[in-house]
Coordinates of C-alpha atoms in Angstrom, one line a residue:
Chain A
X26 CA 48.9 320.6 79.5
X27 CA 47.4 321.7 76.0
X28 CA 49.3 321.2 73.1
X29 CA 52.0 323.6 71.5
X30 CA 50.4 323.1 68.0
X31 CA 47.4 326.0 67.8
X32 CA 45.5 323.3 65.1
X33 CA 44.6 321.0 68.4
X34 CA 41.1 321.8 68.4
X35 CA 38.3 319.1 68.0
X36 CA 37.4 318.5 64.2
X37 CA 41.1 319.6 63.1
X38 CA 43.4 318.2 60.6
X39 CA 45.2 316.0 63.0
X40 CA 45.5 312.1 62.3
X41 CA 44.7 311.0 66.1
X42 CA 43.7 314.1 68.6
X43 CA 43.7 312.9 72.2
X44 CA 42.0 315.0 74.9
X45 CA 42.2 315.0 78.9
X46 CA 42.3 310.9 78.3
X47 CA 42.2 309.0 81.7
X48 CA 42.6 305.4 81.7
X49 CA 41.9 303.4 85.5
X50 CA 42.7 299.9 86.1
X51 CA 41.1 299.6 89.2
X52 CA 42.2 301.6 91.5
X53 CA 45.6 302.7 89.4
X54 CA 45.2 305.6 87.0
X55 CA 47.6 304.6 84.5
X56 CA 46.7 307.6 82.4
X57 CA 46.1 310.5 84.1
X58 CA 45.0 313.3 81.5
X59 CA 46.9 313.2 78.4
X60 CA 46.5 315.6 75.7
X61 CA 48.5 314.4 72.2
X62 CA 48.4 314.3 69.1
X63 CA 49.7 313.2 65.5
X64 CA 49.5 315.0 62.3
X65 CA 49.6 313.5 58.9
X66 CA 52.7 312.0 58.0
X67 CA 54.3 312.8 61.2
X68 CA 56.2 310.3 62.8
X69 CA 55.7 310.4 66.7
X70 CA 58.0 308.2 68.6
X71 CA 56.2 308.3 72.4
X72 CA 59.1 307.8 74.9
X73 CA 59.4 307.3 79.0
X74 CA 59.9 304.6 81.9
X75 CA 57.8 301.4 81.5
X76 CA 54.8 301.7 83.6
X77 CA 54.7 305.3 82.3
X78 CA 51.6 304.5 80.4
X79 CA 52.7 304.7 77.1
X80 CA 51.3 301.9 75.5
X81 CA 48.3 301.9 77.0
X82 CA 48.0 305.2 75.5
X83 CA 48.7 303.4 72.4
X84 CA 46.2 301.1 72.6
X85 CA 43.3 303.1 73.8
X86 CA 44.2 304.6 70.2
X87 CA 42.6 301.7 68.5
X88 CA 40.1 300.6 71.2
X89 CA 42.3 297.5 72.6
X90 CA 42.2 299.2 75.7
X91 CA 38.7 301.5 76.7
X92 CA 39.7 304.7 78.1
X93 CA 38.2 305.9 81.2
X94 CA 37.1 309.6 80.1
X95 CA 38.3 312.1 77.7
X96 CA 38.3 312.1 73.9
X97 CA 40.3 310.2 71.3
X98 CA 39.4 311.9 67.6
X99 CA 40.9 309.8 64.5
X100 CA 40.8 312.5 61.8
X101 CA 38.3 314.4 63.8
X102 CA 35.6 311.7 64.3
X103 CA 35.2 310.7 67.7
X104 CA 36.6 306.9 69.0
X105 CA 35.2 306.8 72.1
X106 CA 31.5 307.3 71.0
X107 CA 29.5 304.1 72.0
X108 CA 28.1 303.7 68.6
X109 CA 31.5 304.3 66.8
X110 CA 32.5 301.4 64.4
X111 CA 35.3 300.6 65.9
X112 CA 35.7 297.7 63.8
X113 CA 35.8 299.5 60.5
X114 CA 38.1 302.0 62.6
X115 CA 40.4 299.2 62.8
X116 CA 40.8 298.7 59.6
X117 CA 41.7 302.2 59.0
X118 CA 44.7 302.1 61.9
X119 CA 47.4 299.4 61.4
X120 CA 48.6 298.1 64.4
X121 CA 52.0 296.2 65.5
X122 CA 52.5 294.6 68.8
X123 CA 56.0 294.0 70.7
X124 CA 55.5 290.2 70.9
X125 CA 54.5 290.1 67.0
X126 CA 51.1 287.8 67.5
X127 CA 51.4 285.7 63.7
X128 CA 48.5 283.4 63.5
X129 CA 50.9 280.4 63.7
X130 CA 48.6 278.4 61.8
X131 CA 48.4 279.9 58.8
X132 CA 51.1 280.6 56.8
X133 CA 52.3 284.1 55.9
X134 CA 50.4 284.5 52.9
X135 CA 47.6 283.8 54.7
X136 CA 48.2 285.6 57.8
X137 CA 48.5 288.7 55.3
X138 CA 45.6 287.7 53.3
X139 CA 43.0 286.9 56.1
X140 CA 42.0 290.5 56.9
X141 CA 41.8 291.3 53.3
X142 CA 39.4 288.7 52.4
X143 CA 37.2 288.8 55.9
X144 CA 37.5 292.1 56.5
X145 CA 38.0 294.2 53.4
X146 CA 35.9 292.0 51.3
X147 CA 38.6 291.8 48.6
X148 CA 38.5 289.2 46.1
X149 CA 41.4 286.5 47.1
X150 CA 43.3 287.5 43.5
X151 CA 43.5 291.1 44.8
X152 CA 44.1 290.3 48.2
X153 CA 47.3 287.8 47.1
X154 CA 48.8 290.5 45.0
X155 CA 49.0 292.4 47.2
X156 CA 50.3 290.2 50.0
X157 CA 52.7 289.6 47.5
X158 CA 53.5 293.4 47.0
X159 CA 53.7 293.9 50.8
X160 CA 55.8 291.0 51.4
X161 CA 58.6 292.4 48.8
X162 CA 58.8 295.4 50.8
X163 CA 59.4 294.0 53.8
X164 CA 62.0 292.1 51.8
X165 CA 60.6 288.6 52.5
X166 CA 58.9 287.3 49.1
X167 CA 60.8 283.9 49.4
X168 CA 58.7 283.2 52.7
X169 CA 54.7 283.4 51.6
X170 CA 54.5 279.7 52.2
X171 CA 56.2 279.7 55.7
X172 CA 55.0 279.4 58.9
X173 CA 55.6 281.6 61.6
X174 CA 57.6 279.4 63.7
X175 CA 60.1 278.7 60.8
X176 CA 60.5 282.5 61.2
X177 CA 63.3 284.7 63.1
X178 CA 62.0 287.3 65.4
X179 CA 63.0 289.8 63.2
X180 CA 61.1 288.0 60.3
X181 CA 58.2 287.1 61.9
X182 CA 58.1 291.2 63.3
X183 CA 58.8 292.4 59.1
X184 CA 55.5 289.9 58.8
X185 CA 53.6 291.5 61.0
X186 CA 54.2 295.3 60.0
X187 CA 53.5 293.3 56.5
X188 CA 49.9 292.3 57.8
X189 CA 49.1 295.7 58.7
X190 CA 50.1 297.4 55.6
X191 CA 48.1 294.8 54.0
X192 CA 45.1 296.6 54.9
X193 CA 46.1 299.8 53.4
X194 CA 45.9 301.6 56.7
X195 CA 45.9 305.4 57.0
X196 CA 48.0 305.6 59.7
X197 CA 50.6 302.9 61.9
X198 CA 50.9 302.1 66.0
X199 CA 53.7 300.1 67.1
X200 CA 53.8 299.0 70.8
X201 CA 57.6 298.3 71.3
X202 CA 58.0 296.5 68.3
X203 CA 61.9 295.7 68.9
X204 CA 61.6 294.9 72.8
X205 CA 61.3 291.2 72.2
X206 CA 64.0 290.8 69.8
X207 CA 67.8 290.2 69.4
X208 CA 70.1 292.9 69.1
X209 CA 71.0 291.6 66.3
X210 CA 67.4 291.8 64.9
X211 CA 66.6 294.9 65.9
X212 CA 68.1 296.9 62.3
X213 CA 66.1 295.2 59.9
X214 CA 62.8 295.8 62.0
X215 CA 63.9 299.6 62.2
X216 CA 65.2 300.1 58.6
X217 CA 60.9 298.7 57.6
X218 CA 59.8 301.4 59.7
X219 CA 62.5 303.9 58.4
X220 CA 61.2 303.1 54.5
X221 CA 57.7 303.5 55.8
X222 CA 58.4 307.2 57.3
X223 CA 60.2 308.0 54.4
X224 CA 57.4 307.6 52.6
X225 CA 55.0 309.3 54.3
X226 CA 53.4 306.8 56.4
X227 CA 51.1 308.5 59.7
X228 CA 53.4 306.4 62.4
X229 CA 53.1 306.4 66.1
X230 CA 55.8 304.7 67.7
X231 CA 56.5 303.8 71.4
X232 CA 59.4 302.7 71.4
X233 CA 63.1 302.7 73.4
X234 CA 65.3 302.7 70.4
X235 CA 66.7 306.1 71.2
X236 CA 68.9 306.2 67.9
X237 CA 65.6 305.7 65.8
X238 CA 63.9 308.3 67.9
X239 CA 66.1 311.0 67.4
X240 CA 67.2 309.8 63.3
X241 CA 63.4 309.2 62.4
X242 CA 61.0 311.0 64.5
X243 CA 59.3 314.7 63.3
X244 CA 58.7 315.0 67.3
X245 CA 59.3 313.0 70.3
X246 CA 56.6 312.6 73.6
X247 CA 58.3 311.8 77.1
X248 CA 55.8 310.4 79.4
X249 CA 56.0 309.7 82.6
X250 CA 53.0 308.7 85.6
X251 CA 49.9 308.6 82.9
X252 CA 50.7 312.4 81.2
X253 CA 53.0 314.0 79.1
X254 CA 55.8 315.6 80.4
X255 CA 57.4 317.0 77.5
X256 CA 57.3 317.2 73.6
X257 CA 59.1 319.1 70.9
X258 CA 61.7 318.0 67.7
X259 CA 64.3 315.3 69.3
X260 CA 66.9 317.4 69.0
X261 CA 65.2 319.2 71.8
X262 CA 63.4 316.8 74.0
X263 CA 66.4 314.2 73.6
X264 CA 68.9 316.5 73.7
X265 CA 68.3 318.8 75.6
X266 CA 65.5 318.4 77.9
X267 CA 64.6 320.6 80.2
X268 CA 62.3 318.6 82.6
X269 CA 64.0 317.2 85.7
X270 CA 62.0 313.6 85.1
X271 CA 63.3 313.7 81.2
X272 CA 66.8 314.4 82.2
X273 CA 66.6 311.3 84.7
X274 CA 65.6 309.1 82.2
X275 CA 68.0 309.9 79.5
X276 CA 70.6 309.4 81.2
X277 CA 69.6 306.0 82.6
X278 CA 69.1 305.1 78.8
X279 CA 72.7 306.3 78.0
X280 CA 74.0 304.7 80.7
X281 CA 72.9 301.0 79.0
Chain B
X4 CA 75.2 243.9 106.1
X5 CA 76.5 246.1 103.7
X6 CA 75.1 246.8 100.2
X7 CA 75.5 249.4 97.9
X8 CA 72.4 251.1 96.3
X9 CA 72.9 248.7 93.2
X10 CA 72.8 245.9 95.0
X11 CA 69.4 246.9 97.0
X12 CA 67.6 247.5 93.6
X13 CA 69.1 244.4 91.8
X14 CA 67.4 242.2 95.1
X15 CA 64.1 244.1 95.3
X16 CA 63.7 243.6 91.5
X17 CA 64.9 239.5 91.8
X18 CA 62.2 239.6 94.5
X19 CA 59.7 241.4 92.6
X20 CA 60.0 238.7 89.8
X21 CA 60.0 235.7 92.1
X22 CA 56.6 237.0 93.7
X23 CA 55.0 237.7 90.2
X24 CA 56.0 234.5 88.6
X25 CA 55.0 232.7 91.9
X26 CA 51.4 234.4 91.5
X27 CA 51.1 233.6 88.0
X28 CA 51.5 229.9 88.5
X29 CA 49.5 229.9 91.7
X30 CA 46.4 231.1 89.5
X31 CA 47.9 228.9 86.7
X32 CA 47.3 225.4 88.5
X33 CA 44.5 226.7 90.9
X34 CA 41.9 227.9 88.3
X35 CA 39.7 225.4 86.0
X36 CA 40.8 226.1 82.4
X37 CA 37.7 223.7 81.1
X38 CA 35.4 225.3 83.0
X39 CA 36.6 229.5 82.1
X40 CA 37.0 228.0 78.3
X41 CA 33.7 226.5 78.2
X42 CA 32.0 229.4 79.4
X43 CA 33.9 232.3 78.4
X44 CA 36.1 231.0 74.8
X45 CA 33.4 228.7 73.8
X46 CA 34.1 228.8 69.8
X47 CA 30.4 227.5 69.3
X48 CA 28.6 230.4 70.8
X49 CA 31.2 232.8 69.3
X50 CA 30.1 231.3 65.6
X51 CA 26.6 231.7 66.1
X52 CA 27.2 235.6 67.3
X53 CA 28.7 236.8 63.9
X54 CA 27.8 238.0 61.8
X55 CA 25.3 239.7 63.8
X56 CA 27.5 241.1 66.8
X57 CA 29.2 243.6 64.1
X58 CA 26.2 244.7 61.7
X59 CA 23.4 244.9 64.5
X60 CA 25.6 245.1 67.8
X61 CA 28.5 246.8 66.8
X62 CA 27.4 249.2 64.1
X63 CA 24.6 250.7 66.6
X64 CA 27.7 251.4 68.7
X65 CA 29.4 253.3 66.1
X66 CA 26.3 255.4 65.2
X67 CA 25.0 256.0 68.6
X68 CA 28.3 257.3 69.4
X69 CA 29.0 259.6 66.6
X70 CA 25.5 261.0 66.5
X71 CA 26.1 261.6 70.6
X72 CA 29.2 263.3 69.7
X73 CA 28.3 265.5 67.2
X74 CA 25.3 266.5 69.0
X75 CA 27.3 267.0 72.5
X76 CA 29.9 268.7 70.4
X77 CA 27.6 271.3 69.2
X78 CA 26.2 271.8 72.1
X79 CA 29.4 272.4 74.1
X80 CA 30.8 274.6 71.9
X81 CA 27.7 276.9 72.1
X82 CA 28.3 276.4 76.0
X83 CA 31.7 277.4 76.4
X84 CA 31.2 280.7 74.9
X85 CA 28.6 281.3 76.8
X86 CA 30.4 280.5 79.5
X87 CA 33.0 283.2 78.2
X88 CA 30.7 285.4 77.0
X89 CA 30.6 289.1 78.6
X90 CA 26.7 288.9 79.5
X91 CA 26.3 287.8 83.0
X92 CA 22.9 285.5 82.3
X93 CA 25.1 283.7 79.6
X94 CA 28.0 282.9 82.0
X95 CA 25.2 281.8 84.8
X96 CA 23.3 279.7 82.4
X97 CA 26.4 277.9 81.2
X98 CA 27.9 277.0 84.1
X99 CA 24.7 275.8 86.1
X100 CA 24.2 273.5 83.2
X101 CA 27.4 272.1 83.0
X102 CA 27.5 271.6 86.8
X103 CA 24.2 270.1 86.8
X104 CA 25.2 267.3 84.0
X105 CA 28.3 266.9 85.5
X106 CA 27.0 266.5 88.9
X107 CA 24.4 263.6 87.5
X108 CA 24.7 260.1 86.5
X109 CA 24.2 259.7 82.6
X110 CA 21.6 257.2 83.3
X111 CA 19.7 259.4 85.4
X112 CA 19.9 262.4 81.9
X113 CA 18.9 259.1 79.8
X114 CA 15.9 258.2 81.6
X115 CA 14.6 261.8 82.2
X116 CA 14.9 262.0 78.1
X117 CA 13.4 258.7 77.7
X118 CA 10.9 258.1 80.1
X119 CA 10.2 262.1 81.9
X120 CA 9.7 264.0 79.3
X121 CA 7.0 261.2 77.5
X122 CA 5.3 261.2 80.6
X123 CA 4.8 264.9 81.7
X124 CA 4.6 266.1 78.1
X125 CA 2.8 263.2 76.6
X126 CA 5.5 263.7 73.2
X127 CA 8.5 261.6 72.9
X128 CA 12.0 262.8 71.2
X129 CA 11.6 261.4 67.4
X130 CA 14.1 258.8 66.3
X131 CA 13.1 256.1 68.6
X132 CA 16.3 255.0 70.8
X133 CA 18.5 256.4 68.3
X134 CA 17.2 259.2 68.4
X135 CA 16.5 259.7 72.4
X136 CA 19.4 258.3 73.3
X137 CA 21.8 259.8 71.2
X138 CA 20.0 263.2 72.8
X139 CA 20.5 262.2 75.7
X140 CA 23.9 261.6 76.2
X141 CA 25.0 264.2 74.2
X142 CA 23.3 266.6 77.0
X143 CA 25.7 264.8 79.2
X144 CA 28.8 264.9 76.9
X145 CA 28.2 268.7 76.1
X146 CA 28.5 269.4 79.7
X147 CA 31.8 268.1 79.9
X148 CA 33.2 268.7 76.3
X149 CA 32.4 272.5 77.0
X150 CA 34.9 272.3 79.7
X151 CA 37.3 271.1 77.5
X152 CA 36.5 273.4 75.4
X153 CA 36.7 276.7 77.3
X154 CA 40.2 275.6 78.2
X155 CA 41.1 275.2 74.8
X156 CA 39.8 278.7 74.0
X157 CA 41.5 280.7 77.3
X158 CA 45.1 278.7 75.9
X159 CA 45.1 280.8 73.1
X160 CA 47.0 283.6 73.7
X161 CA 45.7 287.1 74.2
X162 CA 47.4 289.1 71.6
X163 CA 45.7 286.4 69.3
X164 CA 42.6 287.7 69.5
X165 CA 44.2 291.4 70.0
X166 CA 46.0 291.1 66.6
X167 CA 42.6 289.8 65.1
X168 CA 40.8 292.8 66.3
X169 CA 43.4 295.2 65.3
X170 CA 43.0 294.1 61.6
X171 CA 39.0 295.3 62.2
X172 CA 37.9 291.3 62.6
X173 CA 34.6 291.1 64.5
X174 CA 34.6 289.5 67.4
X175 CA 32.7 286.1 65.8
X176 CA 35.3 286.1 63.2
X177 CA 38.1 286.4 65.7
X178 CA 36.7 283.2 67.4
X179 CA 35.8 280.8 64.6
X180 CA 39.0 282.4 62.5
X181 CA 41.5 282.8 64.8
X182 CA 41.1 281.4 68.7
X183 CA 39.2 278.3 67.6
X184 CA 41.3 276.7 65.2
X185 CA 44.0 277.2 67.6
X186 CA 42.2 275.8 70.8
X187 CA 40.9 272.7 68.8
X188 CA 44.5 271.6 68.2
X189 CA 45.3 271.7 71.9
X190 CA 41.9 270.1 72.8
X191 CA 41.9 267.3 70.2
X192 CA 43.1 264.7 72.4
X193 CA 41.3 265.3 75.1
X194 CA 38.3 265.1 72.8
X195 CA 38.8 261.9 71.5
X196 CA 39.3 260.8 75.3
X197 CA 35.6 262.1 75.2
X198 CA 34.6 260.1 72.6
X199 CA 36.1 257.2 73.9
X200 CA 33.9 257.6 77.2
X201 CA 30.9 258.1 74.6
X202 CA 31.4 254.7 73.2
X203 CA 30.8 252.7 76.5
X204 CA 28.2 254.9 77.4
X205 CA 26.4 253.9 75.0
X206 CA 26.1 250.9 76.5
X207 CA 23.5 252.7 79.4
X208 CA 21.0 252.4 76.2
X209 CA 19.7 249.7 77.2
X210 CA 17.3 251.3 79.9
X211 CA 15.6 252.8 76.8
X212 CA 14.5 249.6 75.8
X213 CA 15.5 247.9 72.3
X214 CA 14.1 246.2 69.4
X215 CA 16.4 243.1 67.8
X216 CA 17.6 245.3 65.2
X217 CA 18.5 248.3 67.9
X218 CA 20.2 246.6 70.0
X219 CA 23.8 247.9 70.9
X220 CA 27.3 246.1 71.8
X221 CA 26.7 245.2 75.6
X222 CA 22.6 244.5 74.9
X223 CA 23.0 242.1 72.3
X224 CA 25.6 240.7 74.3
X225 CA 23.8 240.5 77.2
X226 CA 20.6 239.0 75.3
X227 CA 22.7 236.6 73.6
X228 CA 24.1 235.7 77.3
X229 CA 20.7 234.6 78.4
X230 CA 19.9 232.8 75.2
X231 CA 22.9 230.9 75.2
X232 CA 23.4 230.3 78.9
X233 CA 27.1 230.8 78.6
X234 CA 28.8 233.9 79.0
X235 CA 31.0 233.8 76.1
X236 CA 29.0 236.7 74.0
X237 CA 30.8 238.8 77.0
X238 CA 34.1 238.2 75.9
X239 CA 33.5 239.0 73.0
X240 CA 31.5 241.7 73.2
X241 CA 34.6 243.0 75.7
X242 CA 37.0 242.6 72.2
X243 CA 34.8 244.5 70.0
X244 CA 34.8 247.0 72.2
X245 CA 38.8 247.0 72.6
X246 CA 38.9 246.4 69.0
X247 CA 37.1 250.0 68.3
X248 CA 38.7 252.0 71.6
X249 CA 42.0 250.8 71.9
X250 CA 43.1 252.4 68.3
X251 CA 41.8 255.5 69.3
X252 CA 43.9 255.3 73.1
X253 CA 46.8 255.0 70.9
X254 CA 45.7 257.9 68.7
X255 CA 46.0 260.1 71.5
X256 CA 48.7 259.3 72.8
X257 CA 50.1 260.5 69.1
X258 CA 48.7 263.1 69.0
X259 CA 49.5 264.3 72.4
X260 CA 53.3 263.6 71.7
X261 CA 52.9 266.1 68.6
X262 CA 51.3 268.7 70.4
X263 CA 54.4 268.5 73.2
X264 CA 56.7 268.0 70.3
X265 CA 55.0 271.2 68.2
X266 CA 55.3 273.7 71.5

């Protein structure tokens, strides 16, 4: 399947290019020839059944996972290359995990500072302020000297995106990042990530918060098997999809 | 007869009493109390041991241990990651060693560093028995504190070391930063189970040979045995050593109880 958008060729303008990407565990072909892609400032939420391959789509973005074959391009410089620098790569993709992975023995300053420092080489001044800055936005200044464990879900997940801003990232994954909460935690979580689309943040978001989807997202990618099955605006692959598989889905996520 | 259940457990436990108390007195009225405190209390010989039993005998303890643990600990920390590392020869270097060591007595590892290596290579490990001994059993210790150790490191979560990477950490960084501090807080009591083993083995020393001022716990108990004719220097040797282990016993027990309370 190519891609509607008539900029998907290699060296483009897109933030993250994916091309014919096949992922094997084993004997399972969990990806099975994906073509996707992000722009700048576009918020893609990537939606579908769970084994559908979505996030490990996600994290063959940042090298977590290695992809089988097939090309990932972040801002037209090929990922998959053996002698990319995937570690300074890293750096440049902020990345938030369903299950929220806090150091839990440093406190959240330091769990927002420890990249910075190690990483970025920033002096421990700079890198403070702005833990400190991040940490207001996420609306949790009052808990820089708290561990994770004193956290809520919620918290420790506002943390987390925290972390990841903290490194001044170009562009955001997050892999389910309200699947492991309470309902009642879910809104905070989303209304972060809301504020960060708003302001122009490069998101790609696999989520199955199907409100968010349709309120935040510039387009919406239904996977299913390992490839994509359909893409557009949500008001059209939400609303009215036009894939059997798409249809099936939806209405199982209604019905919740 | 009938009983209930409380009534079967309050007679086994009167019974259990009876027995024990019966045994007590038994050894009470059968042993010779002159004859165990002449040889094994005698305040005499205990006097003429201090205060040499703690700066010779015990102090060499201490040191041998700590230098053996240090050494070993080194050691089994490079061993345990190359026992995780992705390089095939790493992982088949590691774990032949640490079967080997495991599978040998220490005394066997201490002679081979004592006496084997002098005699094929014609050079000795510096340090005298400080020095080859403390080698020596740390090459023992690290084979079993890398165990230890590797199960520390695989009880760290995955998404650990995932969320490390993700912020562009190296993979060095992500161990000593991340998975490390982490796996050391689930290992420490284990570890200082380690280090109480270390502290009696240090006690196989004496096949390395001693000078007087070398001498550890059990050899300068054993000497002072022979000078003495009376086996009191045993006993007290025995406290010493409880005096030094038992603290740390209770230490992990702590610490274990925080670890259970913390999860």
């Amino acid at each position: 399947m190519s891609s509607p958008n008539p900029k998907g060729t290699a060296g483009s303008r897109h933030a993250i290019e994916v091309l014919d990407l096949h992922k094997s565990f084993g004997e399972l072909e969990v990806l099975a020839g994906i073509d996707f892609h992000v722009n700048p400032a576009e918020v893609v939420c990537v939606v579908g059944p769970s084994g559908s391959g979505k996030s490990t789509l996600l994290r063959c973005i940042n090298r977590l996972e290695e992809s089988t074959s097939g090309q990932i391009l972040i801002e037209g410089e090929d990922i998959t290359d053996i002698d990319a620098d995937v570690d300074g790569l890293r750096t440049r993709i902020g990345m938030v995990f369903q299950q929220f992975n806090l150091f839990p023995h440093m406190s959240v300053q330091k769990n927002l500072t420890v990249g910075q420092t190690g990483v970025l080489k920033r002096s421990k001044d700079e890198a403070n302020k702005i833990a400190t800055d991040m940490l207001a936005r996420v609306g949790l200044s009052e808990k820089a000297d708290e561990f994770p464990i004193r956290l809520s879900g919620g918290q420790q997940q506002r943390v987390a995106i925290a972390r990841a801003l903290c490194m001044k990232p170009e562009m955001m994954l997050f892999d389910e990042p309200t699947s492991a909460l309470d309902p009642e935690l879910i809104g905070e979580v989303l209304d972060v990530m809301r504020g960060l689309a708003d302001e122009g943040m490069t998101m790609m978001v696999v989520t199955h918060e199907m409100a968010f989807a349709r309120e935040v997202a510039d387009r919406v990618v239904f996977m299913d098997g390992g490839v994509v099955v359909e893409e557009g605006p949500p008001s059209e692959v939400l609303d009215h999809p036009k894939t059997q598989r798409a249809q099936d889905f939806l209405r199982q996520v209604a019905d919740r | 007869m009938n009983l209930t259940s409380r009534q079967k457990s309050k007679i086994y436990l009167i019974t259990m009493y009876g027995l024990t108390a019966l045994v007590a007195l038994a050894v009470g009225f059968a042993a010779d109390w002159d004859v165990i405190g002449r040889n094994f209390f005698n305040t005499e010989v205990m006097a003429d041991m201090f205060p040499e039993v703690i700066t010779i005998g015990a102090r060499n303890t201490i040191i041998y241990t700590a230098l053996s643990f240090a050494l070993g600990l080194v050691l089994a920390l490079v061993l345990a990651l190359m026992r995780l590392s992705s390089i095939p020869p790493f992982r088949l270097f590691a774990i032949s060693y640490i079967e080997l060591f495991r599978g040998l007595p220490a005394l066997i590892t201490l002679i081979f560093v004592g006496f084997g290596i002098p005699i094929a290579f014609k050079w000795s490990i510096p340090g005298g028995t400080l020095g080859t001994g403390s080698i020596g059993l740390a090459i023992v210790a690290g084979a079993y504190m890398a165990e230890t150790i590797r199960a520390g490191i695989e009880a760290v979560p995955k998404g650990q070391s995932e969320a490390a990477r993700s912020l562009g950490m190296s993979q060095m960084r992500t161990m000593f930063t991340i998975v490390l501090p982490q796996a050391f807080r689930v290992i420490i009591p284990p570890l200082t189970n380690e280090l109480v083993l270390l502290i009696k083995d240090t006690s196989l020393f004496f096949v390395l040979g001693s000078t007087p001022q070398t001498k550890e716990l059990t050899k300068f108990a054993r000497d002072f045995m022979t000078g003495s004719k009376n086996a009191t220097p045993l006993t007290v040797a025995a406290i010493v050593y409880l005096i030094i282990t038992l603290p740390l016993t209770f230490l992990v027990r702590r610490l274990e109880r925080s670890a259970a309370k913390s999860r």
